[in-house]
């Protein structure tokens, strides 16, 4: 045992988010959880953190935000959310725009958020691929948990406003938005067919196309479509297209999801809901409700609660979950919606989202339950390292 990298969290109230809660200890070696239990003894030389009276939880996960891409204190200098020059840009990668020094990463840690999904914005019909990151690091490549982790697409007001209203070009309507996405998916199917034909006949290989390379990941179901959709009809258009092309889908925002919760449950697509702690800044948000995540969960939809940072500051993710619980969502389900549910939705639950042996040591010691207003994260551990800021 390498005791120099051993960390022992002693006598805390451990809530694993996999159905177990007990008073006990956690042994961390290197970047991973090595052991957990009620009778663990600290190995000689390990750094001991006394957790008596503390609630020990896995680090929280924000399944949809723009940390690192949309830096708050800048205007154009740090705004890398949307390449609003063409409506179809699947070749863009969020990782190429992430600034690890964005204050949003520190803010995340202050709220106990240790993992996040940062995605291009919703100005384009297809905006590019997003990335799952840890919230600490100097070099973005070393912060990556999964990349790419989804292809951002958008329905509704945003692409209509950017291209139809401002640039007087397609899409001006919801019909055009859907048709552009469909055509890109058809093009990807054709591109994939040519690649497969080229295996036997190299002359049939298509010219390399970075956008199509991203699109075929969707066609092959290696990554999902991440569909920005607030209104119920836009949600159903996203589902209609996903069904047509047999691709995986995650509904982003899902503001009017409560109106069609039973229908969403039938299809089985997850929803990352929010931001809930925001005003009705546009028409699509007129029926925004703190009750939506609870209604969806009770209908059988897998739900994650999000901040859409910097729309809602990411450190307020636990507050968002608390407000949703106050509006009727089961408290345990609300806590799952910022831990294990987003981990599963993002496809990274083998590493994060719960406290289990073999998983990343992303652990937060809370003064009390995080839904209590005065609660605060007293110790934040990411990849087995105590974060001191």
mmCIF file of N, CA, C and O in Angstrom, residues 194-205:
data_model
loop_
_atom_site.group_PDB
_atom_site.id
_atom_site.type_symbol
_atom_site.label_atom_id
_atom_site.label_comp_id
_atom_site.label_asym_id
_atom_site.label_seq_id
_atom_site.Cartn_x
_atom_site.Cartn_y
_atom_site.Cartn_z
ATOM 1 N N UNK A 194 -20.580 5.081 -47.506
ATOM 2 C CA UNK A 194 -19.400 5.206 -48.358
ATOM 3 C C UNK A 194 -18.136 4.731 -47.633
ATOM 4 O O UNK A 194 -17.256 4.112 -48.240
ATOM 5 N N UNK A 195 -18.059 5.027 -46.320
ATOM 6 C CA UNK A 195 -16.910 4.539 -45.552
ATOM 7 C C UNK A 195 -16.882 3.012 -45.546
ATOM 8 O O UNK A 195 -15.814 2.399 -45.691
ATOM 9 N N UNK A 196 -18.050 2.416 -45.362
ATOM 10 C CA UNK A 196 -18.119 0.960 -45.330
ATOM 11 C C UNK A 196 -17.803 0.355 -46.693
ATOM 12 O O UNK A 196 -17.146 -0.683 -46.788
ATOM 13 N N UNK A 197 -18.248 1.017 -47.761
ATOM 14 C CA UNK A 197 -17.933 0.545 -49.112
ATOM 15 C C UNK A 197 -16.440 0.662 -49.392
ATOM 16 O O UNK A 197 -15.854 -0.162 -50.104
ATOM 17 N N UNK A 198 -15.818 1.678 -48.809
ATOM 18 C CA UNK A 198 -14.394 1.903 -49.033
ATOM 19 C C UNK A 198 -13.506 0.842 -48.426
ATOM 20 O O UNK A 198 -12.324 0.743 -48.793
ATOM 21 N N UNK A 199 -14.041 0.054 -47.505
ATOM 22 C CA UNK A 199 -13.254 -1.031 -46.923
ATOM 23 C C UNK A 199 -12.851 -2.034 -48.002
ATOM 24 O O UNK A 199 -11.723 -2.540 -48.033
ATOM 25 N N UNK A 200 -13.792 -2.320 -48.912
ATOM 26 C CA UNK A 200 -13.520 -3.262 -50.004
ATOM 27 C C UNK A 200 -12.996 -2.578 -51.261
ATOM 28 O O UNK A 200 -12.289 -3.190 -52.058
ATOM 29 N N UNK A 201 -13.357 -1.323 -51.435
ATOM 30 C CA UNK A 201 -12.948 -0.583 -52.627
ATOM 31 C C UNK A 201 -12.469 0.808 -52.211
ATOM 32 O O UNK A 201 -13.274 1.728 -52.064
ATOM 33 N N UNK A 202 -11.166 0.981 -51.992
ATOM 34 C CA UNK A 202 -10.635 2.252 -51.505
ATOM 35 C C UNK A 202 -11.025 3.462 -52.352
ATOM 36 O O UNK A 202 -11.073 4.588 -51.839
ATOM 37 N N UNK A 203 -11.344 3.253 -53.620
ATOM 38 C CA UNK A 203 -11.729 4.378 -54.476
ATOM 39 C C UNK A 203 -13.085 4.962 -54.071
ATOM 40 O O UNK A 203 -13.433 6.078 -54.458
ATOM 41 N N UNK A 204 -13.838 4.210 -53.293
ATOM 42 C CA UNK A 204 -15.157 4.689 -52.865
ATOM 43 C C UNK A 204 -15.112 5.443 -51.541
ATOM 44 O O UNK A 204 -16.133 5.939 -51.079
ATOM 45 N N UNK A 205 -13.923 5.502 -50.925
ATOM 46 C CA UNK A 205 -13.813 6.278 -49.682
ATOM 47 C C UNK A 205 -14.185 7.731 -49.953
ATOM 48 O O UNK A 205 -13.680 8.349 -50.899
#
